[in-house]
XYZ file of C-alpha atoms in Angstrom:
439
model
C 0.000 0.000 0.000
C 1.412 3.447 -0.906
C 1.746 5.621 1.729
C 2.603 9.324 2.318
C 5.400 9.660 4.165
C 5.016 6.019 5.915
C 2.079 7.681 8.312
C -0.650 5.402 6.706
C 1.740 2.121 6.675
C 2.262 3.061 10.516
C -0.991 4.350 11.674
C -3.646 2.865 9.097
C -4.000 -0.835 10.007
C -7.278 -2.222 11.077
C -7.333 -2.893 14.546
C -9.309 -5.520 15.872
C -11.141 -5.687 19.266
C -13.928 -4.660 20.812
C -16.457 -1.888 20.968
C -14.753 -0.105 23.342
C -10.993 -0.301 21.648
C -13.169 0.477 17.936
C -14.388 3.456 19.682
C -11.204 4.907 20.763
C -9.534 4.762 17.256
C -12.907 6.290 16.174
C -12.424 9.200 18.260
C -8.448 9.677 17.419
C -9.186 9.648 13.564
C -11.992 12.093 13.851
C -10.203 14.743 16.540
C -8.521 16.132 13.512
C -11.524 16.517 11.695
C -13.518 17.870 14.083
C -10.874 21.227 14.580
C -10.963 21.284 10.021
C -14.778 21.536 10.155
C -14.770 24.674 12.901
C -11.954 26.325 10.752
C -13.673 25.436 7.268
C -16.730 26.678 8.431
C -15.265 30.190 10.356
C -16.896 31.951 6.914
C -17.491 35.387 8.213
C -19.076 37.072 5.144
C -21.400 34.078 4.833
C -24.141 36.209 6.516
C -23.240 39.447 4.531
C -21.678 38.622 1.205
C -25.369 40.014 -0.291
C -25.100 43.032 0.841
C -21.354 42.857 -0.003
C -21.942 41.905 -3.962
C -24.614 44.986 -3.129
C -22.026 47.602 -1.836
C -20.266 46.653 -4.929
C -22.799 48.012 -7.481
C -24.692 44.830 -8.696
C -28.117 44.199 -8.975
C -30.046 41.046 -7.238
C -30.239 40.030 -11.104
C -26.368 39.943 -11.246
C -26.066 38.432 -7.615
C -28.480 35.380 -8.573
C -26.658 34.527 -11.675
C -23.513 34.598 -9.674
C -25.336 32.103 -7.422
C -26.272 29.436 -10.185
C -22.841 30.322 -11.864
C -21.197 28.877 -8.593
C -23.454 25.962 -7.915
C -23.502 24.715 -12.080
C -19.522 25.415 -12.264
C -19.290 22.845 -9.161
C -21.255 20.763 -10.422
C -19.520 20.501 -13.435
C -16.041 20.379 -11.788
C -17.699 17.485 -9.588
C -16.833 13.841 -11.696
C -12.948 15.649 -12.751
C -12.463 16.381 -9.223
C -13.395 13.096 -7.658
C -11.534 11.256 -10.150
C -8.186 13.517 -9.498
C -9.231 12.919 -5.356
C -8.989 9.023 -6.069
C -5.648 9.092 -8.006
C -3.904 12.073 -6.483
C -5.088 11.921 -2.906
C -8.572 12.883 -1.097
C -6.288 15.190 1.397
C -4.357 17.177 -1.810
C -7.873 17.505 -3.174
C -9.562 19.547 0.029
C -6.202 21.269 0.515
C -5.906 22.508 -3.649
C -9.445 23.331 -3.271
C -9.823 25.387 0.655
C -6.480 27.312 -1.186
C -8.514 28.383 -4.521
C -11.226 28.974 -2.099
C -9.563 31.366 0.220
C -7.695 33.050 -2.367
C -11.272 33.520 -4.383
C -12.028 35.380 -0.790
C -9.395 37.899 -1.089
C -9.823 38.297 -4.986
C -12.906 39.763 -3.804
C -11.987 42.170 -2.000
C -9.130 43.377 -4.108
C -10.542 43.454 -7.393
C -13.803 45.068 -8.501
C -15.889 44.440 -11.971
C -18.336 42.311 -12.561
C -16.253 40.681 -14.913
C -13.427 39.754 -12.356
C -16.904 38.702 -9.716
C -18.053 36.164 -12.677
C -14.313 34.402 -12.700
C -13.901 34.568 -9.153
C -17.339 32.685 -8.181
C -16.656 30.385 -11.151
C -13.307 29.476 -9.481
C -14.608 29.124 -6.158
C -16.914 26.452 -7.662
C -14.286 24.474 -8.647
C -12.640 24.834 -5.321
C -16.258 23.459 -3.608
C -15.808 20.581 -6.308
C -12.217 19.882 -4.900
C -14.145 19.798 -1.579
C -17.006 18.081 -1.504
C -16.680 14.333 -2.042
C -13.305 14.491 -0.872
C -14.036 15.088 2.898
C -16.703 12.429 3.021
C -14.197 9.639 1.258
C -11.085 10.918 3.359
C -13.049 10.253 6.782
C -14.965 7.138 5.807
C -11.585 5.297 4.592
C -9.551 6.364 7.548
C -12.363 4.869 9.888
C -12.278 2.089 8.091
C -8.129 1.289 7.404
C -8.752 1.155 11.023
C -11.985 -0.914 11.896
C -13.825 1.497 12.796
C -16.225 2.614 10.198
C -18.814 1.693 12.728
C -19.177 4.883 13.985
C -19.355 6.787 10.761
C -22.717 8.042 11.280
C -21.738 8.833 14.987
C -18.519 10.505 13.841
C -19.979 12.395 10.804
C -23.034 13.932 12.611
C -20.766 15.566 15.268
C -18.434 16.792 12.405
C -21.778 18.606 10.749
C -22.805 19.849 14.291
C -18.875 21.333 14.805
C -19.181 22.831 11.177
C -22.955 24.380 11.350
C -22.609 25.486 14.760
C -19.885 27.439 13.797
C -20.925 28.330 10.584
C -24.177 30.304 12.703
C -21.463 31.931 15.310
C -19.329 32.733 12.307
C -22.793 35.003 10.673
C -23.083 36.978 13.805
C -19.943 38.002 14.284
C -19.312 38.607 10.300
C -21.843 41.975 10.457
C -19.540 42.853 13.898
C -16.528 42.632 11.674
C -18.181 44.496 8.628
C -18.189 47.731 11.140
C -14.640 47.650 10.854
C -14.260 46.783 7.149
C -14.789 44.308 4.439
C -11.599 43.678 3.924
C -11.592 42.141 7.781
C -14.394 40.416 7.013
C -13.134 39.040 3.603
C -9.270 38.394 4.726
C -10.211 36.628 8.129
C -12.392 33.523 6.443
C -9.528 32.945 3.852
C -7.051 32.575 6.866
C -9.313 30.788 8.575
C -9.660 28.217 4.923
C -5.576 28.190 5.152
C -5.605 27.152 8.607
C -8.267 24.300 8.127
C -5.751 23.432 4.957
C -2.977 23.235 7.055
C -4.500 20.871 9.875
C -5.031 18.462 7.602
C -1.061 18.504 5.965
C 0.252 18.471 9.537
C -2.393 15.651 11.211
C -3.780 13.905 8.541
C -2.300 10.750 6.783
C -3.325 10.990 2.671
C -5.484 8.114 1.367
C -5.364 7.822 -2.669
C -7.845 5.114 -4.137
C -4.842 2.914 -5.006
C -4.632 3.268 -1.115
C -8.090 2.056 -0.426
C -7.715 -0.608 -2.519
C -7.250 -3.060 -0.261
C -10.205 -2.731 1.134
C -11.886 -4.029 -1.829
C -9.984 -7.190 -2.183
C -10.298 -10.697 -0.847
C -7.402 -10.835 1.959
C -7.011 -6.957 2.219
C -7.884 -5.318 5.559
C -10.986 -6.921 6.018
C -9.698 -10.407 5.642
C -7.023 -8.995 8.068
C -9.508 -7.861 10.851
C -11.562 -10.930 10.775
C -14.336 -9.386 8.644
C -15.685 -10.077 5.328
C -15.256 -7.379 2.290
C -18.879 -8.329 1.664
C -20.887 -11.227 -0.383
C -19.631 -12.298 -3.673
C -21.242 -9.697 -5.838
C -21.326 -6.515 -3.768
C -20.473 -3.328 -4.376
C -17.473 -3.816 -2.516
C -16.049 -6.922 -4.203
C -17.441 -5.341 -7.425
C -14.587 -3.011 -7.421
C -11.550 -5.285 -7.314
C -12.099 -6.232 -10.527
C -13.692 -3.997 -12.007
C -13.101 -0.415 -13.870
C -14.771 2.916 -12.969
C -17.485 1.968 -15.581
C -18.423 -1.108 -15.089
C -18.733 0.297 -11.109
C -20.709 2.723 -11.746
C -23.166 0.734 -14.188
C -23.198 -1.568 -11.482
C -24.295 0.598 -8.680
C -26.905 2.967 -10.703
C -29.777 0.527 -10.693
C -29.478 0.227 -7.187
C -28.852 3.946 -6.140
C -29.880 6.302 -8.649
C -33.224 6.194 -7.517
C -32.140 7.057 -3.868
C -29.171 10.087 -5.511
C -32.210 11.988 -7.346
C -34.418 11.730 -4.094
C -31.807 13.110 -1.963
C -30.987 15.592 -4.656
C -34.495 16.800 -4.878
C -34.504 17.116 -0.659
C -31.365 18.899 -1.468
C -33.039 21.159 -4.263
C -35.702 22.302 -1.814
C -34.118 22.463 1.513
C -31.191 25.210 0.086
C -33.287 27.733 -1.667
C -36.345 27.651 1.112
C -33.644 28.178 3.546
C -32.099 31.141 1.849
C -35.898 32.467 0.209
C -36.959 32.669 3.600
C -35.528 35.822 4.315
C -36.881 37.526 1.405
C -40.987 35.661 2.509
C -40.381 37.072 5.396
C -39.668 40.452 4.973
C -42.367 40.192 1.924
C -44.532 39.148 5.533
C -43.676 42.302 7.180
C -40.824 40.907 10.008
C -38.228 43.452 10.666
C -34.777 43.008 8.995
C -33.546 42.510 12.330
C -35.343 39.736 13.573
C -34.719 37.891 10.135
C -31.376 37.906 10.816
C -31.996 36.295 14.326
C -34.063 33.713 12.878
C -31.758 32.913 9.947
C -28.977 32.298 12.851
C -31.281 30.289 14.692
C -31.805 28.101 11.860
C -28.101 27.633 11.511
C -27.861 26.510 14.885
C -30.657 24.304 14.533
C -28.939 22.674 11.728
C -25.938 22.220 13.486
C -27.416 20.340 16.440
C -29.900 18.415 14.533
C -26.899 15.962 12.994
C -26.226 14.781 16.644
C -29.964 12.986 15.956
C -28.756 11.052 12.992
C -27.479 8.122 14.648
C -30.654 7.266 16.893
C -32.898 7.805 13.878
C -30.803 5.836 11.353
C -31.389 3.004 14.104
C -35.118 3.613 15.240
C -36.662 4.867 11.596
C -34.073 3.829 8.934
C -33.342 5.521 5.518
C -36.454 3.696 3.643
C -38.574 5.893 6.267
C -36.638 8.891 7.345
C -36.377 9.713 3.736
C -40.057 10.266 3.054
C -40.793 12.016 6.474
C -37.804 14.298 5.747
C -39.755 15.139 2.573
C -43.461 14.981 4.241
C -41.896 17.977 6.790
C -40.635 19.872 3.287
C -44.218 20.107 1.568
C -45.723 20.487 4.859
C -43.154 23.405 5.375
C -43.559 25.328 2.263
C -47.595 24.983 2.328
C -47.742 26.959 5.825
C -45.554 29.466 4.432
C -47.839 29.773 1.537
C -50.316 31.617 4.067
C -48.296 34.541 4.137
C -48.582 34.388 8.164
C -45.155 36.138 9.225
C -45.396 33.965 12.729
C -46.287 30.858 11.024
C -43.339 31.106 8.829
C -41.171 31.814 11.536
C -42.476 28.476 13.744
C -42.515 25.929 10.637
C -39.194 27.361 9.309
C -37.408 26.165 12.765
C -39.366 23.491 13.195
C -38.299 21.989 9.938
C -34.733 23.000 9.281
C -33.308 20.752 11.125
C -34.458 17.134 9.729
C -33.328 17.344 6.532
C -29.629 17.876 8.228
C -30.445 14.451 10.197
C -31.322 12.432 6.769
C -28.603 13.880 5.325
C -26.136 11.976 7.614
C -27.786 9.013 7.178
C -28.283 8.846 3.614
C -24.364 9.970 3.552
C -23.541 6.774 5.338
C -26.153 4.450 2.482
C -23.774 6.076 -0.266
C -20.378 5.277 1.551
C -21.277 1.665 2.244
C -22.386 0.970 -1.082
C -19.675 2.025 -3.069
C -16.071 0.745 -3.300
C -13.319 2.462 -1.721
C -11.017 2.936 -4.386
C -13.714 4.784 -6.364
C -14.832 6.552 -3.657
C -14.183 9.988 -4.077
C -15.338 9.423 -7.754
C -18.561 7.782 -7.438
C -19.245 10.641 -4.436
C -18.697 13.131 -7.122
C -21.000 12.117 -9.268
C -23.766 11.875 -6.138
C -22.931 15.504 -5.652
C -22.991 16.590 -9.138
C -26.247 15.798 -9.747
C -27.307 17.147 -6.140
C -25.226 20.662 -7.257
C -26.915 20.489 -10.574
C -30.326 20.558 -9.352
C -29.532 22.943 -6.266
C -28.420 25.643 -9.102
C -31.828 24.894 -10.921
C -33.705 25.003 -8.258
C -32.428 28.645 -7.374
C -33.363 29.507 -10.886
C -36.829 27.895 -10.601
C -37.586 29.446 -7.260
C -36.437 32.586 -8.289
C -38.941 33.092 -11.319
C -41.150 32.088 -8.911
C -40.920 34.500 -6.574
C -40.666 37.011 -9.490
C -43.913 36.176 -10.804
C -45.915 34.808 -7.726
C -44.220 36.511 -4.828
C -41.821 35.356 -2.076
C -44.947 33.777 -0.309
C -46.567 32.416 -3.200
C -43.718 31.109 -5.363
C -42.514 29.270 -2.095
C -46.122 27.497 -2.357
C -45.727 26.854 -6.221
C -42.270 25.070 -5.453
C -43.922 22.564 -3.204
C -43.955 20.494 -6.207
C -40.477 19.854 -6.351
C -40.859 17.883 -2.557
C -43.982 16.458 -3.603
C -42.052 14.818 -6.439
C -39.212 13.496 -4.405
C -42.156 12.151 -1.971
C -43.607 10.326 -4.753
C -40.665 8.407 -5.927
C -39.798 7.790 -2.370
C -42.866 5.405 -2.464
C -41.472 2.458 -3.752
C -39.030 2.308 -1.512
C -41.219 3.008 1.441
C -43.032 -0.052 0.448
C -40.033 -2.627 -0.158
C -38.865 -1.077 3.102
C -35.334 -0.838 1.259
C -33.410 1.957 -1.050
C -30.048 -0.473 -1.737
C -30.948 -3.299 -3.724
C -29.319 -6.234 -2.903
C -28.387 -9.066 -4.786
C -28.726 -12.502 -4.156
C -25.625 -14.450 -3.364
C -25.508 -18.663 -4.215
């Protein structure tokens, strides 16, 4: 197994024992990636890059298409991402792409044009490409070099929390730091992107797919800790023998249907969140207090994670997935009655579980694909989920053009309505990973 440096050779055995001794290397893999999601997530002009892109002269026109320019750019940049993550390294990947982030940060507040605004965002997409996909495979494979994949949902849903939580803390203080300048504001979440680079150079071993490889094969690490790589036929055994293609035609019957749900939850849980604000000014709430809410969403989200693991165990994806969905449509129909209160109560009340599904349908995608295609086959997941986030920002937006904020939120109740509806199937199979039958 290649290694960087020898620190995988060293450190990334499987260890067997019990729960207890599983649980320890479980929380010494994911201390490191705890302190990256507080620094990856200290983005102070989160709350405030609006009225930023505002202070700079361009319309809400202009700031929208900058919007879907950086969600269809990383989706796009998605599949050539993942595959460089598998053959160059998952850690290089979030490293190259935090650096293109943070220095997309300061290009902002050093250049001006709406010209130089359209290159910058498209770059930052990439750099989210680099990202996402890469973090998820990195963490999963570490946990399980070492046994311990386990307590992936456990691990991953306090990693969210660390990163959300901080994300909300981060918004309030960004319009503390704005009094001083944008250029603070700006400058202090790129150092704060170098920093989270930087923990994971200094206490993070690299993992390339030719790495994880062995976790595929008959008499790799599983073998090695006792386990099984899986039934003759699974995903898992599927990929020591076979190439990226025949992988992926192999998983798609048994996932796409469960990527394009997710996607859709996806589609309607990011613009409702961010359309809020606009509803509920529309509703007459004071700027003020839609900032407080907007926080207290964030914070909602970031504590809602810590659920995952209970309801992956009590509900299970097959039924979490439509209730996640049933709590959308339900969601965006109270809005609909243009009640400023009501708005307010079913926005908190239902931010939250999508950010609990999401965990859990995280940990049906990592255990069904192979781990040296992970970063890949990730990708792909979250290029179509970044492909139909960026339409669904267009959609809602003409929406709300034509209906009003209150209105068009009631008109995109469809989109839910449709994930619900293909979530049926698998409600009543009580399954969403097929699985095939072994001699």
């Amino acid at each position: 197994m290649t290694t960087d440096s020898g620190e995988l050779a060293q450190d990334g055995t499987r260890e067997p024992g019990d729960a207890a001794s599983s649980l320890r290397v479980a929380k010494s893999v994911s201390r490191p990636f705890y302190l990256y999601a507080v620094l990856a997530n200290s983005l102070f002009q989160r709350g405030v890059f609006v009225l930023y892109l505002g202070h700079q002269g361009f319309s809400a026109a202009q700031i929208a298409l900058l919007q879907t320019l950086l969600y269809i750019v990383s989706a796009l940049a998605e599949v050539p991402t993942g595959f460089i993550a598998d053959r160059v390294g998952r850690r290089a990947s979030i490293v190259i792409g935090q650096a293109l982030i943070g220095a997309c940060l300061i290009g902002q507040v050093t250049l001006s044009g709406y010209g130089a605004f359209v290159v910058l965002f498209a770059l930052q997409g990439i750099g989210m490409a680099c990202v996402s996909g890469a973090e998820t495979a990195l963490l999963y494979d570490l946990l399980r070099l070492r046994g311990a994949e386990t307590h992936y949902v456990k691990v991953k849903s306090r990693y969210a929390t660390f990163g959300a939580t901080t994300m909300a803390l981060a918004i309030a203080l960004g319009g503390s730091l704005q009094q001083v300048s944008w250029e603070l504001v700006y400058l202090t979440s790129a150092c704060a992107l170098l920093l989270a680079a930087a923990v994971l150079l200094t206490r993070v071993p690299e993992i390339r797919g030719e790495d994880a490889a062995a976790l595929d094969e008959p008499g790799g690490a599983d073998d090695e800790a006792g386990a099984s790589p899986g039934p003759a036929g699974s995903p898992e055994r599927a990929g020591a023998s076979l190439g990226k293609a025949a992988v992926s035609r192999r998983l798609a019957p048994r996932l796409a249907s469960l990527v394009v749900v997710s996607a859709l939850m996806h589609a309607t849980m990011t613009p409702y969140f961010i359309f809020t604000q606009e509803t509920l000014s529309h509703q007459g709430t004071a700027t003020a207090l839609v900032s407080v809410v907007m926080s207290a969403g964030y914070l909602i989200g970031g504590f809602a994670p810590l659920l995952a693991d209970r309801a992956d165990r009590r509900l299970g994806v097959h039924l979490l997935v439509p209730l996640t969905l049933l709590v959308l449509v339900a969601a965006l129909g109270f809005t609909s009655l243009g009640l400023a209160w009501l708005t307010v109560g079913v926005f908190l009340l239902a931010v939250g579980v999508p950010d609990v599904t999401a965990v859990v349908v995280d940990n049906v995608f990592n255990e069904s694909v192979p781990s040296r295609y992970r970063a890949s086959l990730l990708s792909i997941i979250t290029f179509v989920e970044s492909l139909l986030i960026g339409c669904g920002y267009l959609v809602l937006g003409w929406l709300v053009d034509r209906a009003g904020p209150t209105h068009g939120l009631a008109w995109y109740t469809l989109v839910p309505a449709l994930a619900l509806a293909l979530s049926v199937p698998a409600l009543r199979k009580g399954t969403w990973v097929k699985r095939e039958k072994t001699g």
